[in-house]
Short mmCIF file of C-alpha atoms in Angstrom, two decimals:
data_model
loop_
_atom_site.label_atom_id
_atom_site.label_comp_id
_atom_site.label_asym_id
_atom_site.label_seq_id
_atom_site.Cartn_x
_atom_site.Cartn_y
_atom_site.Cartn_z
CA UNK E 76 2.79 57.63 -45.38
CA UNK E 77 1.56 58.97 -41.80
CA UNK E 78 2.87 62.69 -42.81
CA UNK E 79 0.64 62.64 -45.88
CA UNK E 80 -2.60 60.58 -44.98
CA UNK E 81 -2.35 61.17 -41.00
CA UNK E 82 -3.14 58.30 -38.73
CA UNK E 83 -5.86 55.34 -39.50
CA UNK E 84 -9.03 55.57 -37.67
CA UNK E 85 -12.04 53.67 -37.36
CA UNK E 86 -15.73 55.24 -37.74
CA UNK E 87 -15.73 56.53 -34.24
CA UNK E 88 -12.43 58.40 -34.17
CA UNK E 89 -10.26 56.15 -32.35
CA UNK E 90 -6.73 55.06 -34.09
CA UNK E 91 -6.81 51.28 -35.82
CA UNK E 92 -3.90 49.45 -35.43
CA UNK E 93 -1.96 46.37 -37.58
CA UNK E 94 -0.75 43.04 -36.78
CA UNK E 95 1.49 41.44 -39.12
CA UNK E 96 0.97 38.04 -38.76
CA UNK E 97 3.53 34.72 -39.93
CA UNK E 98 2.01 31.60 -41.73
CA UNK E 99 3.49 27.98 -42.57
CA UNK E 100 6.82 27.77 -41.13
CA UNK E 101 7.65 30.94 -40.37
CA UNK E 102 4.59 30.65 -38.01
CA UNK E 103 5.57 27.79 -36.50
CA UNK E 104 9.26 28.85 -36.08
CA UNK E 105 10.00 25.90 -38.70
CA UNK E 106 12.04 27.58 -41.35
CA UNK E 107 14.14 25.86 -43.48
CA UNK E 108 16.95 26.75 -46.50
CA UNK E 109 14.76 27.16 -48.77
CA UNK E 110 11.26 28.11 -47.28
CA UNK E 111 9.26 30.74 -48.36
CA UNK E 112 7.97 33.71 -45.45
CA UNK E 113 4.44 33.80 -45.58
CA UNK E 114 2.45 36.51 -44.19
CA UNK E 115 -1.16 37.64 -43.32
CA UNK E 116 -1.72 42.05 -42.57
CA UNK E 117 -4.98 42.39 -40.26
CA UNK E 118 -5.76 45.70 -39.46
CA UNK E 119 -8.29 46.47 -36.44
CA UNK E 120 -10.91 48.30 -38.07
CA UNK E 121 -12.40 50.23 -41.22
CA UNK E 122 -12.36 53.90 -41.36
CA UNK E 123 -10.66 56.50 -42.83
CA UNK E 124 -7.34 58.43 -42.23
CA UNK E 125 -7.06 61.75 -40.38
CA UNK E 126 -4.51 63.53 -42.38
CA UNK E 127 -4.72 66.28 -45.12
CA UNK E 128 -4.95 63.85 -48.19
CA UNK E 129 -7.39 60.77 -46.78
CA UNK E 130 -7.81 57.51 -47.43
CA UNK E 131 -9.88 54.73 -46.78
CA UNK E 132 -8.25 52.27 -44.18
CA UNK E 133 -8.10 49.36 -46.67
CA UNK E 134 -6.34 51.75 -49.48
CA UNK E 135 -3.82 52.91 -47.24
CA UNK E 136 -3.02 49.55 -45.35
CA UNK E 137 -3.01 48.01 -49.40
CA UNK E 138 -0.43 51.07 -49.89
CA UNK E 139 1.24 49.99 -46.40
CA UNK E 140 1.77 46.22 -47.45
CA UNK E 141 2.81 47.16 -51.01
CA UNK E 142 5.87 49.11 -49.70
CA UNK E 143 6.83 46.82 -47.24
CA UNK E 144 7.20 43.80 -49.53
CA UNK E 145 9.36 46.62 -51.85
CA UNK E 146 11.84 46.93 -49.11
CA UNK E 147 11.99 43.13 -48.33
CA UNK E 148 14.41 41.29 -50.89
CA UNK E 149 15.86 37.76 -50.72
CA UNK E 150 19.26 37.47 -51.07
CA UNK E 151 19.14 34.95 -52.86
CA UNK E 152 16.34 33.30 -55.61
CA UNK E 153 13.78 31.14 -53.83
CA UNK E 154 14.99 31.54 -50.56
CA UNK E 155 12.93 33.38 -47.56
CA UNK E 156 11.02 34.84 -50.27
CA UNK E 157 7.54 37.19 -48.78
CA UNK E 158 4.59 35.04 -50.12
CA UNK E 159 1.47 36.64 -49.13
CA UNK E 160 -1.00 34.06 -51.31
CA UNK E 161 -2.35 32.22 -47.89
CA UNK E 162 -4.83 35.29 -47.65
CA UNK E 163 -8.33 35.27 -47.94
CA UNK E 164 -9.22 34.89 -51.68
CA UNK E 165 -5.28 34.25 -52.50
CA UNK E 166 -4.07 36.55 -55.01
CA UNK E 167 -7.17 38.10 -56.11
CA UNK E 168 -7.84 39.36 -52.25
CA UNK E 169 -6.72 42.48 -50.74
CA UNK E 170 -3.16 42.48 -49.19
CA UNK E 171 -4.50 43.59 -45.70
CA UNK E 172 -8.21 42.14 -44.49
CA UNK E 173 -9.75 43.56 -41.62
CA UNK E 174 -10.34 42.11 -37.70
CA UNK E 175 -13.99 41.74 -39.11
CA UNK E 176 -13.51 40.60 -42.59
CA UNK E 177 -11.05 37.74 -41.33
CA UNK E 178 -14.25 36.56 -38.98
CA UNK E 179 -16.15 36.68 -41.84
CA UNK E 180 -13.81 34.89 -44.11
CA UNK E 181 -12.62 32.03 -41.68
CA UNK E 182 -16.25 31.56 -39.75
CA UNK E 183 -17.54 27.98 -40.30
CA UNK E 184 -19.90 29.48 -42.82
CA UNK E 185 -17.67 31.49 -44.62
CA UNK E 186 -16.12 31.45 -47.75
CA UNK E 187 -12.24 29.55 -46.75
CA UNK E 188 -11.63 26.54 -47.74
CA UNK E 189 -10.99 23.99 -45.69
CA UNK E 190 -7.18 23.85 -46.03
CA UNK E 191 -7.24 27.70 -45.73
CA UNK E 192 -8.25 27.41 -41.99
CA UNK E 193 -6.32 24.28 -41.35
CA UNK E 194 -3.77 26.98 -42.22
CA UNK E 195 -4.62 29.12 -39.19
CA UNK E 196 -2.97 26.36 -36.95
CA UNK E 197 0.23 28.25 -37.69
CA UNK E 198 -0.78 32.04 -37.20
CA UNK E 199 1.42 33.34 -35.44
CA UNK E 200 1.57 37.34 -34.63
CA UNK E 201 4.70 38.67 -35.06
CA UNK E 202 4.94 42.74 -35.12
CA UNK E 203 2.70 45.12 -34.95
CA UNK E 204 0.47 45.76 -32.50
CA UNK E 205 0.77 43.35 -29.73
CA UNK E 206 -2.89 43.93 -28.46
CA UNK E 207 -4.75 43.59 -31.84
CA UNK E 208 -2.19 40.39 -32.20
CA UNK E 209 -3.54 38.52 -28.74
CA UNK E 210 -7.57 39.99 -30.14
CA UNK E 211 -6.41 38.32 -33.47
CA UNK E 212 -5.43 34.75 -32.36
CA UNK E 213 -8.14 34.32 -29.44
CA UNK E 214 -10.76 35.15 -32.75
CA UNK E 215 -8.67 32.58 -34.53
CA UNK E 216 -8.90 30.15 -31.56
CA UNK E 217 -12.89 30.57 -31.94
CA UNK E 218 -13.56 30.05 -35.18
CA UNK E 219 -11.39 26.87 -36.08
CA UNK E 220 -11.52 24.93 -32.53
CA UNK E 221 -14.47 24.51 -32.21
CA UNK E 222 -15.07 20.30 -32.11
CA UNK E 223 -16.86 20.47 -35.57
CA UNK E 224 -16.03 17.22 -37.80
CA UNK E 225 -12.60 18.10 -40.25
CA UNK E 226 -13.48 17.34 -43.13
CA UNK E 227 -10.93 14.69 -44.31
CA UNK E 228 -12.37 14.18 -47.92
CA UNK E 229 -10.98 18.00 -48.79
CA UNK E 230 -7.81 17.42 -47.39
CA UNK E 231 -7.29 14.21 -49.24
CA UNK E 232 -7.98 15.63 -52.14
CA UNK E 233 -5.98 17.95 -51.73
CA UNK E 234 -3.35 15.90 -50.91
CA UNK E 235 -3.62 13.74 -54.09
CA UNK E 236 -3.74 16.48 -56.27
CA UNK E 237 -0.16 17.75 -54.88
CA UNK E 238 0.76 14.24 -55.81
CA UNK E 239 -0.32 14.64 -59.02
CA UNK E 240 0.82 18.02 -60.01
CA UNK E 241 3.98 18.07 -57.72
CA UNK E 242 5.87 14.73 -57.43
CA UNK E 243 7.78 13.35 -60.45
CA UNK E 244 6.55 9.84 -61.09
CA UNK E 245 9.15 7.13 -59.94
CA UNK E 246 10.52 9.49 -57.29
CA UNK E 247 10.06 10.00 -53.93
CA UNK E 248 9.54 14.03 -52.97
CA UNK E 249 10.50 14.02 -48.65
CA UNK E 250 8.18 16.88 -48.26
CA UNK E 251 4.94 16.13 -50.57
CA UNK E 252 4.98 12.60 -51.24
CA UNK E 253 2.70 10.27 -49.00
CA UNK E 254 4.32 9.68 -46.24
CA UNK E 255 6.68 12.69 -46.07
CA UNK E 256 6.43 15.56 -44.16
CA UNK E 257 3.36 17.21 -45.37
CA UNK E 258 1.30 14.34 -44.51
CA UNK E 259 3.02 14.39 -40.54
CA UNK E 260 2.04 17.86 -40.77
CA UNK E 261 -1.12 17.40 -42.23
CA UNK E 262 -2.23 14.51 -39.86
CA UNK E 263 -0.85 16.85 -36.36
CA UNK E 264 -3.03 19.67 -38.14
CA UNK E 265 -6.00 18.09 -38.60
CA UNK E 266 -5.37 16.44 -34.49
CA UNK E 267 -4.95 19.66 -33.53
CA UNK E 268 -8.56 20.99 -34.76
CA UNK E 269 -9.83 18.19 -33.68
CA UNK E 270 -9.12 18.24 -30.08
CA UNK E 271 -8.28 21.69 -29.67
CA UNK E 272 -11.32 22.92 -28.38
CA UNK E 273 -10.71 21.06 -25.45
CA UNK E 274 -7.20 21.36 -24.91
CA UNK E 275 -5.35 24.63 -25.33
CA UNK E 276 -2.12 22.68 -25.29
CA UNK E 277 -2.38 21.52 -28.35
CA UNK E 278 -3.14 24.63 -29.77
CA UNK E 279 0.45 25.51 -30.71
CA UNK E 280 1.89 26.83 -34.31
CA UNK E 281 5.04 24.21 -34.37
CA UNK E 282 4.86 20.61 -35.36
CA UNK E 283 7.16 19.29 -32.67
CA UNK E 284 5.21 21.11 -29.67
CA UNK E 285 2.15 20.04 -30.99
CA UNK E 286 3.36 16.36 -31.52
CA UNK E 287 4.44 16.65 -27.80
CA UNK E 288 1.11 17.95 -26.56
CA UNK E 289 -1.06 15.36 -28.66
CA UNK E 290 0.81 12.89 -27.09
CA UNK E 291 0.74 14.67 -22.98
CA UNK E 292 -3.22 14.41 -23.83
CA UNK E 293 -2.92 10.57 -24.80
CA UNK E 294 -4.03 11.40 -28.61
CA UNK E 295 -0.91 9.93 -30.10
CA UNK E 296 0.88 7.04 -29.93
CA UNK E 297 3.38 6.77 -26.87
CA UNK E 298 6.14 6.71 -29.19
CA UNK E 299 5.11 9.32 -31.59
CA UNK E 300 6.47 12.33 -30.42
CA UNK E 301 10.03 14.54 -31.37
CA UNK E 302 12.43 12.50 -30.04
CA UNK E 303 11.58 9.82 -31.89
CA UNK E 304 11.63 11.44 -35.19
CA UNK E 305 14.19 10.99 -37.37
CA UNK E 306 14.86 12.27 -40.93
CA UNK E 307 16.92 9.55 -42.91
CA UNK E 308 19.33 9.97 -45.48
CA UNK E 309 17.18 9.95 -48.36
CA UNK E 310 14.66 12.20 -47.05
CA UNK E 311 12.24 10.37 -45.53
CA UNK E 312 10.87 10.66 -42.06
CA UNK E 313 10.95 7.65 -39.39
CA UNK E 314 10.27 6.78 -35.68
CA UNK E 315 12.66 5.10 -34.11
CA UNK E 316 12.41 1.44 -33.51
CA UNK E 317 11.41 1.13 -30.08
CA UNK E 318 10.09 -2.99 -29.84
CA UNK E 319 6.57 -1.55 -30.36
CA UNK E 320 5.26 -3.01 -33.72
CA UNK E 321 7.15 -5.23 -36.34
CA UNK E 322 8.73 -3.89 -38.88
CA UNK E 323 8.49 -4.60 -42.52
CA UNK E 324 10.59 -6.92 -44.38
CA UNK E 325 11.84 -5.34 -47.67
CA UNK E 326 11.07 -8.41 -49.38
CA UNK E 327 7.14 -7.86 -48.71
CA UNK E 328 7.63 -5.11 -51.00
CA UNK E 329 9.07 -6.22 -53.78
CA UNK E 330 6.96 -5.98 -56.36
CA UNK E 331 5.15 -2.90 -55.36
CA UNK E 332 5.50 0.77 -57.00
CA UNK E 333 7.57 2.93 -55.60
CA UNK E 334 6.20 4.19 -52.58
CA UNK E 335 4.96 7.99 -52.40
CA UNK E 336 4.52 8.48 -56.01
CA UNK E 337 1.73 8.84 -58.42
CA UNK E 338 2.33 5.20 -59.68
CA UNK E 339 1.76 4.17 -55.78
CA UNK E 340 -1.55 5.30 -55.97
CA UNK E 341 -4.69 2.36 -55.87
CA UNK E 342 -6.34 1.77 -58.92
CA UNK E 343 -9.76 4.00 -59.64
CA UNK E 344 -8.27 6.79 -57.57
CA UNK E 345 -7.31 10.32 -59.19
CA UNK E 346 -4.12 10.32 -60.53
CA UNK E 347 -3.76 7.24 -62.26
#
């Protein structure tokens, strides 16, 4: 593309740059069998290019992406699959934003959703250029850590309608049912933002460092943190026992739905 359209520039001459930027768990170095890579482009500036056929930045960045996700291919269906819908305006956005429409985007006034820069919490710059990458993360650092209430009515929600849409009634789903491991994600998220803009320890892309920090800064529990974790054998996620609280009996919930399905869900609320 360079020996065609020449080199990016911004309006006063001087050459833009691209960070390439990971998401979910790729971000936060999380990745599992079947997880998807998801990606954010940020270029440094708008301009044009310098070469004998020009184009605007955006077009040729749009271009850049678009071959790039060519040349990627899973090996196999559904696994490490590029997924570039956490961008700004999902699929209907542009496949690379610019340094200043991302501040515009993800300010507290702008037009994200809440979950969208919950989401941030996992950016995570990994090629490109390395400058533009540390510019793009210490803007990221500004606009979602910033002490400002979380708004916990979006994320639950959210949260119910996954329930609704994405867990097969009578089942329990490990990763979006209550109590699995979007909700430990969730609720680290949400800690994060919440204390983050007074603790840069915390501000950390994976779940167990984060977990780990939470609890250095006395936000969580003494026993909540990684070591204690434990996935069981039907999926489910569990601290270890440690004398700290009393555990339930199974009889207590005998006649209760099954836990972390739609049927579990009070009466009145959305969903039933």
């Amino acid at each position: 593309m360079s020996q065609r359209y020449g080199q990016p520039r911004d309006d006063a001459g001087k050459p833009a740059a691209i960070s390439i930027c990971a998401l979910g768990k790729c971000g936060g170095r999380e990745l599992g069998f079947a997880s998807d890579i998801e990606l954010l482009f940020v270029y440094s500036a708008d301009g044009t290019t310098d070469g004998k056929d020009t184009l605007p930045n955006a077009t040729y960045y749009q271009r850049y992406v678009e071959r790039i996700t060519q040349m990627i291919r899973a090996k196999r269906e559904g696994v490490f699959h590029v997924d570039l819908r956490l961008r700004p305006y999902g699929k209907a956005g542009a496949l690379a934003i610019s340094l200043a429409a991302f501040e515009h985007y993800y300010a507290p006034e702008g037009a994200a959703w809440p979950f969208e820069r919950q989401a941030l919490v996992k950016l995570r710059p990994i090629a490109g250029n390395e400058e533009l990458g540390r510019k793009l993360l210490a803007l990221r650092d500004r606009l979602i850590y910033t002490g400002s209430s979380l708004d916990a009515s979006a994320l639950r929600a959210m949260r119910e309608k996954q329930v609704r849409q994405l867990v097969r009634a009578g089942t329990f789903h490990a990763k979006l049912s209550p109590g699995g491991l979007v909700d430990l994600e969730y609720l680290v998220q949400a800690l994060q933002l919440t204390v983050g803009h007074q603790s840069t320890d915390v501000r950390t892309p994976n779940t167990h460092e984060a977990i780990a920090a939470l609890h250095r800064q006395g936000i969580t529990h003494r026993d909540i943190k990684p070591d204690n974790v434990l996935l069981e054998t039907n999926g489910g996620l569990k601290l270890i026992d440690l004398g700290v609280a009393r555990l339930p009996r199974i009889e207590e919930f005998a006649e209760a739905e099954t836990p972390g399905t739609q049927a579990a869900l009070p009466a009145g609320r959305p969903g039933r």
